[in-house]
mmCIF file with all atom_site columns, C-alpha atoms and ligand atoms in Angstrom:
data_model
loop_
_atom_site.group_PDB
_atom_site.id
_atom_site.type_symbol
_atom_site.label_atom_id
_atom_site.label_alt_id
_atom_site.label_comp_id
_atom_site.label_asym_id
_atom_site.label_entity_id
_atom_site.label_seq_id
_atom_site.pdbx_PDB_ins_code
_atom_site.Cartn_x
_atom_site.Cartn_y
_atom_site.Cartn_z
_atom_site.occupancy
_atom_site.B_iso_or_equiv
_atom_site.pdbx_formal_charge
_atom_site.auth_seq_id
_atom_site.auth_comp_id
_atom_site.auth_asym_id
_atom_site.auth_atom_id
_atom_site.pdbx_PDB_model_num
ATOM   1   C  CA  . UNK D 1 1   ? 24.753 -11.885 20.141 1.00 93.00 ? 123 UNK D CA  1
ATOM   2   C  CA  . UNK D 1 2   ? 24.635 -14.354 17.481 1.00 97.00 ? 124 UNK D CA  1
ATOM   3   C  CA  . UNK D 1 3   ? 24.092 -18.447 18.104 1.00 98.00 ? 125 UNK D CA  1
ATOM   4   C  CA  . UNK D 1 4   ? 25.668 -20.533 15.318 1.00 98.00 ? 126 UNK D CA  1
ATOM   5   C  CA  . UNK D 1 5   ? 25.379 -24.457 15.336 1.00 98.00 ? 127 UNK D CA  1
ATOM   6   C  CA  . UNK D 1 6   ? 28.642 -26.620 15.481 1.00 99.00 ? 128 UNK D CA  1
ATOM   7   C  CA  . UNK D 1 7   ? 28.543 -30.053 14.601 1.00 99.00 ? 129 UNK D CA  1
ATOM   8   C  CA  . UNK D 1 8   ? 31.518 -32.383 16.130 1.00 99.00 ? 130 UNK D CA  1
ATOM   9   C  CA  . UNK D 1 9   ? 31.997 -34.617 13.324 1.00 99.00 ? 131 UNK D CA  1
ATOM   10  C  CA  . UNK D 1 10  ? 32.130 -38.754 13.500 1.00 99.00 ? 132 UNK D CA  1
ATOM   11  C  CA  . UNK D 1 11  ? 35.784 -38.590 12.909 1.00 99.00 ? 133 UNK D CA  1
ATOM   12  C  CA  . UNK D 1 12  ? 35.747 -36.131 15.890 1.00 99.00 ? 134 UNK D CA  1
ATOM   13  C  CA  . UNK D 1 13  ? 33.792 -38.228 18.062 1.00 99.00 ? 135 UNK D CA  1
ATOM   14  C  CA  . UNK D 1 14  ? 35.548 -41.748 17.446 1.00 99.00 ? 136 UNK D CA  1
ATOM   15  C  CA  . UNK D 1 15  ? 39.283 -40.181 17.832 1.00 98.00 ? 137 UNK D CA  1
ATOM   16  C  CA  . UNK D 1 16  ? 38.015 -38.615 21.392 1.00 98.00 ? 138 UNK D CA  1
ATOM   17  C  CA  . UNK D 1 17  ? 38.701 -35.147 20.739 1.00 99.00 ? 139 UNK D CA  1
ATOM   18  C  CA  . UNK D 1 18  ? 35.384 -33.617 21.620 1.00 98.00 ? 140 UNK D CA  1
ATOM   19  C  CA  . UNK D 1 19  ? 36.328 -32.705 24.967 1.00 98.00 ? 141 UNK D CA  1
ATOM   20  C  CA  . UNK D 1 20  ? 39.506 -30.745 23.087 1.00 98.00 ? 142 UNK D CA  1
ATOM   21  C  CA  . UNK D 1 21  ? 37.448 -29.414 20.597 1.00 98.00 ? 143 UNK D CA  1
ATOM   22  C  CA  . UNK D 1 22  ? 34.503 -28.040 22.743 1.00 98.00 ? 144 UNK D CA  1
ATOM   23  C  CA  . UNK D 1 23  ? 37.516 -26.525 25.514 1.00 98.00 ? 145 UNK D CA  1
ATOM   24  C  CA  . UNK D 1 24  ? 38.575 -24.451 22.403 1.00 98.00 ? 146 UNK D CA  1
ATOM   25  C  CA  . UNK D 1 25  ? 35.183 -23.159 22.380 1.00 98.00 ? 147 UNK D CA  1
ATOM   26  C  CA  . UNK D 1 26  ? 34.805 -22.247 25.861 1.00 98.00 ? 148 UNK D CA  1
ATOM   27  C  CA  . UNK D 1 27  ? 38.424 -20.956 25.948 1.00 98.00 ? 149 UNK D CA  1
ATOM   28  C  CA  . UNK D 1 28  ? 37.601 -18.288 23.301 1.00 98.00 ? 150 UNK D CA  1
ATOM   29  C  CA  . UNK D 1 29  ? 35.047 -17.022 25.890 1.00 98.00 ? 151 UNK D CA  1
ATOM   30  C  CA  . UNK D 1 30  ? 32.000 -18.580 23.505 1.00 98.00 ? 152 UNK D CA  1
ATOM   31  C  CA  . UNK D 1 31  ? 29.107 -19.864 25.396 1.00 98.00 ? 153 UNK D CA  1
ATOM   32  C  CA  . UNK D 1 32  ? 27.483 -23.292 25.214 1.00 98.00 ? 154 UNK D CA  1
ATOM   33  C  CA  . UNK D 1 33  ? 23.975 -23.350 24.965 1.00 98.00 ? 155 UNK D CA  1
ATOM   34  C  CA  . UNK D 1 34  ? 22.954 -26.229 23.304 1.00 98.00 ? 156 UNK D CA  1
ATOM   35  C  CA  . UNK D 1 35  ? 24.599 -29.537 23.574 1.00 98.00 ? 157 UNK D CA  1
ATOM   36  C  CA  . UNK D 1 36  ? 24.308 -33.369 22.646 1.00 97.00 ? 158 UNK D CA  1
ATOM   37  C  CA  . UNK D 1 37  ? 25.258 -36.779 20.914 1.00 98.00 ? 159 UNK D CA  1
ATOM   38  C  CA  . UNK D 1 38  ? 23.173 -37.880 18.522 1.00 98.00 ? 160 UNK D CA  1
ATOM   39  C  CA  . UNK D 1 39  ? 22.822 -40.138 15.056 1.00 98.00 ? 161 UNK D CA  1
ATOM   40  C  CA  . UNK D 1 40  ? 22.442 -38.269 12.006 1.00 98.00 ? 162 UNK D CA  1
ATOM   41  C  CA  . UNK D 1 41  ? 20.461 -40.575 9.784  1.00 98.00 ? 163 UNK D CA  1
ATOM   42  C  CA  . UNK D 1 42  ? 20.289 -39.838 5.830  1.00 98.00 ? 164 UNK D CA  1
ATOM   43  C  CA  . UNK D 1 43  ? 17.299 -37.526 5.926  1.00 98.00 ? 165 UNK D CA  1
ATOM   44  C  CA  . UNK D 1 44  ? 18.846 -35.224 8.546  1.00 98.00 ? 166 UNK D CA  1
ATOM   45  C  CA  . UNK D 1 45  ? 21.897 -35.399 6.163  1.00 98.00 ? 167 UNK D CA  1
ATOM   46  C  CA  . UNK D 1 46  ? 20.077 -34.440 3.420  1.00 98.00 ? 168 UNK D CA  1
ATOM   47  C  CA  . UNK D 1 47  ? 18.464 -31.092 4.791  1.00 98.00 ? 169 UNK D CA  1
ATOM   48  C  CA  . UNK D 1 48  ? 21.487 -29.989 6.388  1.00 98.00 ? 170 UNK D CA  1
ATOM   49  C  CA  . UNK D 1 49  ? 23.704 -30.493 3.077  1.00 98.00 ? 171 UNK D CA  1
ATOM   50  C  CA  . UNK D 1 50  ? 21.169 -29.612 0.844  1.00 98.00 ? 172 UNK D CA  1
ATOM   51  C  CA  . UNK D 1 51  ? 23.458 -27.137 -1.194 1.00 97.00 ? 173 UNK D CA  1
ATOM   52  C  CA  . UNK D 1 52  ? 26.091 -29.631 -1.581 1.00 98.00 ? 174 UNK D CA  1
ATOM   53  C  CA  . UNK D 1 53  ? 23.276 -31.637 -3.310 1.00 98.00 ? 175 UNK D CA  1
ATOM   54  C  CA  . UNK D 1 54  ? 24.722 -31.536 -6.529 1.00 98.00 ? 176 UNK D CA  1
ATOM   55  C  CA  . UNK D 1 55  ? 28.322 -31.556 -5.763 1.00 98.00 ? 177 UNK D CA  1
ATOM   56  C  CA  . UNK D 1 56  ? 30.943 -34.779 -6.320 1.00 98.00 ? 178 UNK D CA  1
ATOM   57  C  CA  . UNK D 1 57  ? 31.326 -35.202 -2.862 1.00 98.00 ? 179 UNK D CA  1
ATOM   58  C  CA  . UNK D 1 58  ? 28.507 -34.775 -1.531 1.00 98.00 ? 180 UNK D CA  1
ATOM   59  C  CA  . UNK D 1 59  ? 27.549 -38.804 -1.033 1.00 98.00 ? 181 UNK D CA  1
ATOM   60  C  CA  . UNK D 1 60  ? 30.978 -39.677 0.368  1.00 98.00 ? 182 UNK D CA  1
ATOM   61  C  CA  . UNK D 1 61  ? 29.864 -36.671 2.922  1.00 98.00 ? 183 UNK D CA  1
ATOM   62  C  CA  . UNK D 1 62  ? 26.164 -37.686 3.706  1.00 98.00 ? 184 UNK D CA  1
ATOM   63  C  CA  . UNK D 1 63  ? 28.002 -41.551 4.208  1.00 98.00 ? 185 UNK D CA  1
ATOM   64  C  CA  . UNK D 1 64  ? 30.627 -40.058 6.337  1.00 98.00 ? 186 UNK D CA  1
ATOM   65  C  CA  . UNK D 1 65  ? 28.084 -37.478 8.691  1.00 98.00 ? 187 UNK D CA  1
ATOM   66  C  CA  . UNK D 1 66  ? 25.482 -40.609 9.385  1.00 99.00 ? 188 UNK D CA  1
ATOM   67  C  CA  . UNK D 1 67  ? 28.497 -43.012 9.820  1.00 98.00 ? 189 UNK D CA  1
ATOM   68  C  CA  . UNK D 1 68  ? 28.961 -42.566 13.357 1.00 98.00 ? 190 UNK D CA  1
ATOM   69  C  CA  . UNK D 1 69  ? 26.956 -40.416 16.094 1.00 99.00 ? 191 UNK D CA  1
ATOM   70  C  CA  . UNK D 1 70  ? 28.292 -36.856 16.649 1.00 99.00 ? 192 UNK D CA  1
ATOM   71  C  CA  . UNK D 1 71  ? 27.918 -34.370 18.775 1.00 99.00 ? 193 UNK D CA  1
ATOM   72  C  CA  . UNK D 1 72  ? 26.056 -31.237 17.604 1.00 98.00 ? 194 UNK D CA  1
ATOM   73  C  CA  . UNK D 1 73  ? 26.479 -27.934 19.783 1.00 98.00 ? 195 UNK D CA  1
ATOM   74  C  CA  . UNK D 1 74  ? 24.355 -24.453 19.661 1.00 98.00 ? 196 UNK D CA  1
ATOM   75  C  CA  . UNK D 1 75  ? 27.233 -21.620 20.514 1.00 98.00 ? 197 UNK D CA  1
ATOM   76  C  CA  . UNK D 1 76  ? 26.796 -17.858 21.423 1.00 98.00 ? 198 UNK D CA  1
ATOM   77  C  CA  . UNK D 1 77  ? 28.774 -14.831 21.323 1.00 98.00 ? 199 UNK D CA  1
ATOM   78  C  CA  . UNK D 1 78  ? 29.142 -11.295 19.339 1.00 98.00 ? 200 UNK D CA  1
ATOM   79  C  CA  . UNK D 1 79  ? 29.853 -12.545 16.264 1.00 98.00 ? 201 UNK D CA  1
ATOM   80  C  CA  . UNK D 1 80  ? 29.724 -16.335 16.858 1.00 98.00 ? 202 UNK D CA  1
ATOM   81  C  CA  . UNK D 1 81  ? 29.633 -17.706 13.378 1.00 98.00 ? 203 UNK D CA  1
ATOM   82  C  CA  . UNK D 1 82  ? 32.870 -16.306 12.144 1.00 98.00 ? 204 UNK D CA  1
ATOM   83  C  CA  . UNK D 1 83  ? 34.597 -16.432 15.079 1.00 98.00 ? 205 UNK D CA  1
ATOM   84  C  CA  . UNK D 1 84  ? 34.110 -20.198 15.287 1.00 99.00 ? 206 UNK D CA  1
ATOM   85  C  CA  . UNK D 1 85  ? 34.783 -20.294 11.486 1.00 98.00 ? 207 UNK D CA  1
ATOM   86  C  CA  . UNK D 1 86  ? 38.053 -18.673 12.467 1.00 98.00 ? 208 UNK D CA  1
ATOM   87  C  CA  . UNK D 1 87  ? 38.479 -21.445 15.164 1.00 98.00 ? 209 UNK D CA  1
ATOM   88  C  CA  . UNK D 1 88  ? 37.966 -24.388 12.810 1.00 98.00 ? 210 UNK D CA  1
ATOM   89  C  CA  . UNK D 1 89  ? 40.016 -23.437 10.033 1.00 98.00 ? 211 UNK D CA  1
ATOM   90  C  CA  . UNK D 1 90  ? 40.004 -23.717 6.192  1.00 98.00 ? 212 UNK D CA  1
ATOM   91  C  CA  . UNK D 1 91  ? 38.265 -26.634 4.720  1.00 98.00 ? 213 UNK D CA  1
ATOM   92  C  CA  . UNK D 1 92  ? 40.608 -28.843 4.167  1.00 98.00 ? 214 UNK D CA  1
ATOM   93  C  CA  . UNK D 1 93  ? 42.424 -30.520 6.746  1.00 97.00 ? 215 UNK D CA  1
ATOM   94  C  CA  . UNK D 1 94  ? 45.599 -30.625 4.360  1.00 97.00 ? 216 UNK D CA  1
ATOM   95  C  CA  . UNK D 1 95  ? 45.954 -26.871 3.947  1.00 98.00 ? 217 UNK D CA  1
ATOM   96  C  CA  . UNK D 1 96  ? 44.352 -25.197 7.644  1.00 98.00 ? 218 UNK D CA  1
ATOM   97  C  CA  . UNK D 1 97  ? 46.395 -23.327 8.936  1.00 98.00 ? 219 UNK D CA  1
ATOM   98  C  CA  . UNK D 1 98  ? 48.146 -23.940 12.529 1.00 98.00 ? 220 UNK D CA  1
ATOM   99  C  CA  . UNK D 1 99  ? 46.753 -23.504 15.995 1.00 98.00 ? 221 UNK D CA  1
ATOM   100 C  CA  . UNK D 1 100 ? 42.895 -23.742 13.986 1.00 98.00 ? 222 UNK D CA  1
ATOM   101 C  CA  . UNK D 1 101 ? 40.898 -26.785 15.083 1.00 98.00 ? 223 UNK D CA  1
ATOM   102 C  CA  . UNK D 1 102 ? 41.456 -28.378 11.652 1.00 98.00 ? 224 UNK D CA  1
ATOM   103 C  CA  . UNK D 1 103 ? 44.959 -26.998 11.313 1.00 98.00 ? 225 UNK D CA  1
ATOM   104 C  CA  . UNK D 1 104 ? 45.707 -28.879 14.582 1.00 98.00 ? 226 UNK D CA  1
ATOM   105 C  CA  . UNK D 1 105 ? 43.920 -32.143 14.679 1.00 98.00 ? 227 UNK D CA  1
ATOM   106 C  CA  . UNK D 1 106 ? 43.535 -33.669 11.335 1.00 97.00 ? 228 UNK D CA  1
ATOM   107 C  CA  . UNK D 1 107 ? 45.029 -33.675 7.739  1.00 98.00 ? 229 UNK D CA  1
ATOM   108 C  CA  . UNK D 1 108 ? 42.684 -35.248 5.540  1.00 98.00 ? 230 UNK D CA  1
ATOM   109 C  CA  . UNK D 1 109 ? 40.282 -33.105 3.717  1.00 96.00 ? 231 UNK D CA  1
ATOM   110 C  CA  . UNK D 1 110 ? 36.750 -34.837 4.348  1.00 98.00 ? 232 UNK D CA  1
ATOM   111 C  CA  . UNK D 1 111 ? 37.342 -36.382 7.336  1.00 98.00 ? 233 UNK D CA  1
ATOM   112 C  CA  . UNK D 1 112 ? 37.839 -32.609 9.387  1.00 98.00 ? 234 UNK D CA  1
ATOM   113 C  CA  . UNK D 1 113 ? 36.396 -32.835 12.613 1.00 98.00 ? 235 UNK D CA  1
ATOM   114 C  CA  . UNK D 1 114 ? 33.980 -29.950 12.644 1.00 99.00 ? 236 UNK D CA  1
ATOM   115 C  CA  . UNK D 1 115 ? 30.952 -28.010 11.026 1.00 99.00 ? 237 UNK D CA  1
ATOM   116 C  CA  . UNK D 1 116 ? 29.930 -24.459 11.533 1.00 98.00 ? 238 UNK D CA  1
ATOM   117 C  CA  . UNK D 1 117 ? 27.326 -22.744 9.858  1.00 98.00 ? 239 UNK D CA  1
ATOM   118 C  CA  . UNK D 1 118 ? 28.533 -19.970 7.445  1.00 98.00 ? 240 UNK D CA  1
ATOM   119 C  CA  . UNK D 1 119 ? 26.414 -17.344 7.326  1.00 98.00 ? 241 UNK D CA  1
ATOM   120 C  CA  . UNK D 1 120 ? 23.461 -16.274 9.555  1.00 98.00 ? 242 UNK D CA  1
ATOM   121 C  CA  . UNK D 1 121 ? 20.590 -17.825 7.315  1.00 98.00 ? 243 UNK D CA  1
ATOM   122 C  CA  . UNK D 1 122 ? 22.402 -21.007 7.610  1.00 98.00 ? 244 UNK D CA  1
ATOM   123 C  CA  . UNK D 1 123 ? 22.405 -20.622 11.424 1.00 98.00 ? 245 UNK D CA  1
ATOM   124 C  CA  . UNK D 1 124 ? 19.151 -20.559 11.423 1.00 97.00 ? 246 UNK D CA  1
ATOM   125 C  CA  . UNK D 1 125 ? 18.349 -23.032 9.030  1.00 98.00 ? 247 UNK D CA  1
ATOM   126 C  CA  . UNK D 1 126 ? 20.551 -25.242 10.641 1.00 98.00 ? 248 UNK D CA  1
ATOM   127 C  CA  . UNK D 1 127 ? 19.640 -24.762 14.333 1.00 98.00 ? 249 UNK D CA  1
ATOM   128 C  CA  . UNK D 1 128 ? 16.396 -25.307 13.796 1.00 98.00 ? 250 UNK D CA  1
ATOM   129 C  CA  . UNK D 1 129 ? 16.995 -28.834 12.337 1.00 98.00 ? 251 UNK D CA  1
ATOM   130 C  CA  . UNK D 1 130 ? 19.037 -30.214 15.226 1.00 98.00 ? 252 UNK D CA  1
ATOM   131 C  CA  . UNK D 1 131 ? 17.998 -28.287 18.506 1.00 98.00 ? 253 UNK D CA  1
ATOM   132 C  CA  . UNK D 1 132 ? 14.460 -26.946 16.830 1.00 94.00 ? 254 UNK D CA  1
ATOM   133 C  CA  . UNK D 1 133 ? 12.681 -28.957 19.690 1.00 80.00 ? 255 UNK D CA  1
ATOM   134 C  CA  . UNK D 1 134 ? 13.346 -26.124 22.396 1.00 85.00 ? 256 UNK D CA  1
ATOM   135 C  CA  . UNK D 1 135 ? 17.103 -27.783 22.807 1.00 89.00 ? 257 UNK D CA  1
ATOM   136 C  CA  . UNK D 1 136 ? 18.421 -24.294 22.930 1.00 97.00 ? 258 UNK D CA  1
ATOM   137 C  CA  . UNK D 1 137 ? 19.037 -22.677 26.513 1.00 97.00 ? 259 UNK D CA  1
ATOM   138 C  CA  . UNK D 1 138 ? 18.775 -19.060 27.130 1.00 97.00 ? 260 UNK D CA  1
ATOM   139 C  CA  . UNK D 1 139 ? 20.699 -18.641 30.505 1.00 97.00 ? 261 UNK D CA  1
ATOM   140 C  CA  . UNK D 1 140 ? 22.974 -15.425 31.662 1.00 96.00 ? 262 UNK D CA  1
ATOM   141 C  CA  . UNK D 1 141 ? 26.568 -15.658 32.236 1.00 96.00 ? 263 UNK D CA  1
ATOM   142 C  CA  . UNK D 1 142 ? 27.802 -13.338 34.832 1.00 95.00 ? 264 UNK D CA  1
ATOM   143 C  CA  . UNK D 1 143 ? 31.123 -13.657 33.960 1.00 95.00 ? 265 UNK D CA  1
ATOM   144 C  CA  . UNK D 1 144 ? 30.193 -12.071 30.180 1.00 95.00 ? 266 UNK D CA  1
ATOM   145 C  CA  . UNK D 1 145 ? 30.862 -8.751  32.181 1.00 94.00 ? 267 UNK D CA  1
ATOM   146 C  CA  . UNK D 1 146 ? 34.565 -9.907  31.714 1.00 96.00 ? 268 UNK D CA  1
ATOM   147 C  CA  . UNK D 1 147 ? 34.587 -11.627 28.394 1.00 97.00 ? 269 UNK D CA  1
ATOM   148 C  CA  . UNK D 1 148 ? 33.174 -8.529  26.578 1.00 97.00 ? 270 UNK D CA  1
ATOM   149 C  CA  . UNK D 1 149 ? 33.464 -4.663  27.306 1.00 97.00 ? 271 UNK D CA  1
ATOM   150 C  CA  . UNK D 1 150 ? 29.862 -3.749  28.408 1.00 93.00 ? 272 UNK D CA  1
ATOM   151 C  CA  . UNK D 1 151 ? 30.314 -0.260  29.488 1.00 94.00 ? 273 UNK D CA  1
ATOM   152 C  CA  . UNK D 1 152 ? 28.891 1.098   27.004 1.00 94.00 ? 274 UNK D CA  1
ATOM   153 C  CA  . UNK D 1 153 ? 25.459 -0.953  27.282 1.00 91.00 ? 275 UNK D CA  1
ATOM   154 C  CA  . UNK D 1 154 ? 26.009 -3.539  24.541 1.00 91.00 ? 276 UNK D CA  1
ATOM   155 C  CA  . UNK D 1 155 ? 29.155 -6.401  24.411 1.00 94.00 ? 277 UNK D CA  1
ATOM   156 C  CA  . UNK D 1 156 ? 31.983 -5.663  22.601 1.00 95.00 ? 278 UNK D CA  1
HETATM 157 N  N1  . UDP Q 2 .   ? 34.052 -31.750 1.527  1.00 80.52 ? 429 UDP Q N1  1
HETATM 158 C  C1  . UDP Q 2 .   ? 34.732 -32.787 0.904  1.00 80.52 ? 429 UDP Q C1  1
HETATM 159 N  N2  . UDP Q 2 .   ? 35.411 -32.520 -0.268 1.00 80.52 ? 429 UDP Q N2  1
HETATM 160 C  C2  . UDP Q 2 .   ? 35.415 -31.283 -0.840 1.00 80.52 ? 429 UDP Q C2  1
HETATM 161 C  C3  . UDP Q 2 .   ? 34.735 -30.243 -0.194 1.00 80.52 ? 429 UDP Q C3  1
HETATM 162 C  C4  . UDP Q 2 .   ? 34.064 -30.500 0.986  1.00 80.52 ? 429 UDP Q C4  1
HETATM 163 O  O1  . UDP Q 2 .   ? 34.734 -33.913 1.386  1.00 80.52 ? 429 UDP Q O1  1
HETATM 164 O  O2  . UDP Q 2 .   ? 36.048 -31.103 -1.903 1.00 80.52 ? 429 UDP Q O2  1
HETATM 165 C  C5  . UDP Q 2 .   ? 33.316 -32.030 2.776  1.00 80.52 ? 429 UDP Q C5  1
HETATM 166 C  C6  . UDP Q 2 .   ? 34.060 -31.560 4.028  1.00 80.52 ? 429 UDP Q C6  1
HETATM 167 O  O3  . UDP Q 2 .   ? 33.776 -32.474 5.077  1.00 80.52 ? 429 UDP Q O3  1
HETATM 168 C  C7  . UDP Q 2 .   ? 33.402 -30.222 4.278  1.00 80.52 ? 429 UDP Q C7  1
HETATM 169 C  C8  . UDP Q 2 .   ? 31.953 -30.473 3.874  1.00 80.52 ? 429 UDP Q C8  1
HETATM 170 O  O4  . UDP Q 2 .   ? 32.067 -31.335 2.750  1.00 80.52 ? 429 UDP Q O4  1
HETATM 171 O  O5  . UDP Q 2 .   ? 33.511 -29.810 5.635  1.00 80.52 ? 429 UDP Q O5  1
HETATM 172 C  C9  . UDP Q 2 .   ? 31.134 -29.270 3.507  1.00 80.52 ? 429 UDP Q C9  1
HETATM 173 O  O6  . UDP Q 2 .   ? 31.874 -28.504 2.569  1.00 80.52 ? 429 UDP Q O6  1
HETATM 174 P  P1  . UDP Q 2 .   ? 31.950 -26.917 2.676  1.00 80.52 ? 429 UDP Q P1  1
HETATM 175 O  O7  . UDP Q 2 .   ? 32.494 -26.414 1.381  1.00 80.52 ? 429 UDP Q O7  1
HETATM 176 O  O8  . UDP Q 2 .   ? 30.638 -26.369 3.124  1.00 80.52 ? 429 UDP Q O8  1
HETATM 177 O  O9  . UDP Q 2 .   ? 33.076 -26.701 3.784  1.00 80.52 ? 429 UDP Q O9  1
HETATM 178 P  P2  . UDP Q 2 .   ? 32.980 -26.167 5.284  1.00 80.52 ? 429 UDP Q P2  1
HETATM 179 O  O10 . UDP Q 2 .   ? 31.888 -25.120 5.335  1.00 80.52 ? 429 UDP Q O10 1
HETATM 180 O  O11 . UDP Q 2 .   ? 32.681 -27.365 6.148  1.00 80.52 ? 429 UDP Q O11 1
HETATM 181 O  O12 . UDP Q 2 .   ? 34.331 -25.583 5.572  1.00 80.52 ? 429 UDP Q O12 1
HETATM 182 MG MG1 . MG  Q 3 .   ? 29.909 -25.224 4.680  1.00 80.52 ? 430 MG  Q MG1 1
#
């Protein structure tokens, strides 16, 4: 099982499309176990984005992120971080494709809705800085005996 961190963007959280966004979630049989609205202020911006340090966009993105409160979530499943990576979509709102979460609700390219760590040293990273204060819940699912195939000991 692997735990990835999603962040519901501002523009997310102003158009009221979390409850959409997080249902896509849950419908793909992902579980929740971490979950709030908070303020990003610029020093939480900074660690999170520090690759994009250097990049043009990066202060139109640390304005945008501490603009408005979002909602950050901590999400489990085999293979969590690219199957919610699959979920969101390509980058840019402009060019993701249909029926992903950026494909779907938005068209600008900055402005798209959601963040999902991309690799499993980014999970980390990245779950530590919003829900490193023992925000993440370990809880069993019975119903994960349906999501996955566990016959033979592990889910598949
Ligand atoms: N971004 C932007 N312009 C760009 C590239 C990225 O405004 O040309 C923003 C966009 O909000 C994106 C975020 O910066 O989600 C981080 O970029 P990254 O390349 O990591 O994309 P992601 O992992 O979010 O798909
Ligand atoms: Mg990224």
């Amino acid at each position: 099982m692997e735990t990835t961190l999603i962040i519901l963007k501002p523009d997310a959280v102003q158009r009221g499309l979390v409850g959409r966004i997080i249902s896509r979630l849950e419908d793909k049989g992902l579980q929740l176990v971490g979950l709030k609205l908070m303020q990003i202020d610029d020093a939480l911006a900074s660690k999170h984005y520090a690759d994009h340090r250097e990049k043009p966009f990066y202060p139109g993105l640390v304005r945008f992120m501490t603009s408005s409160p979002v909602v950050v979530a901590a999400v489990r499943g085999v293979g969590a971080i690219g199957v919610c990576r699959n979920l969101m979509g390509a980058t840019f709102g402009s060019k993701a494709a249909a029926g992903t979460i950026r494909g779907d609700f938005g068209v600008s390219n900055s402005f798209n809705l959601i963040h999902g760590s991309d690799s499993p040293e980014a999970a980390a990273k990245e779950l530590s800085l919003f829900f490193g204060d023992g925000g993440v819940v370990d809880f069993d699912r019975p119903i994960d005996c349906w999501v996955y195939d566990t016959s033979g000991g592990s889910p598949e």
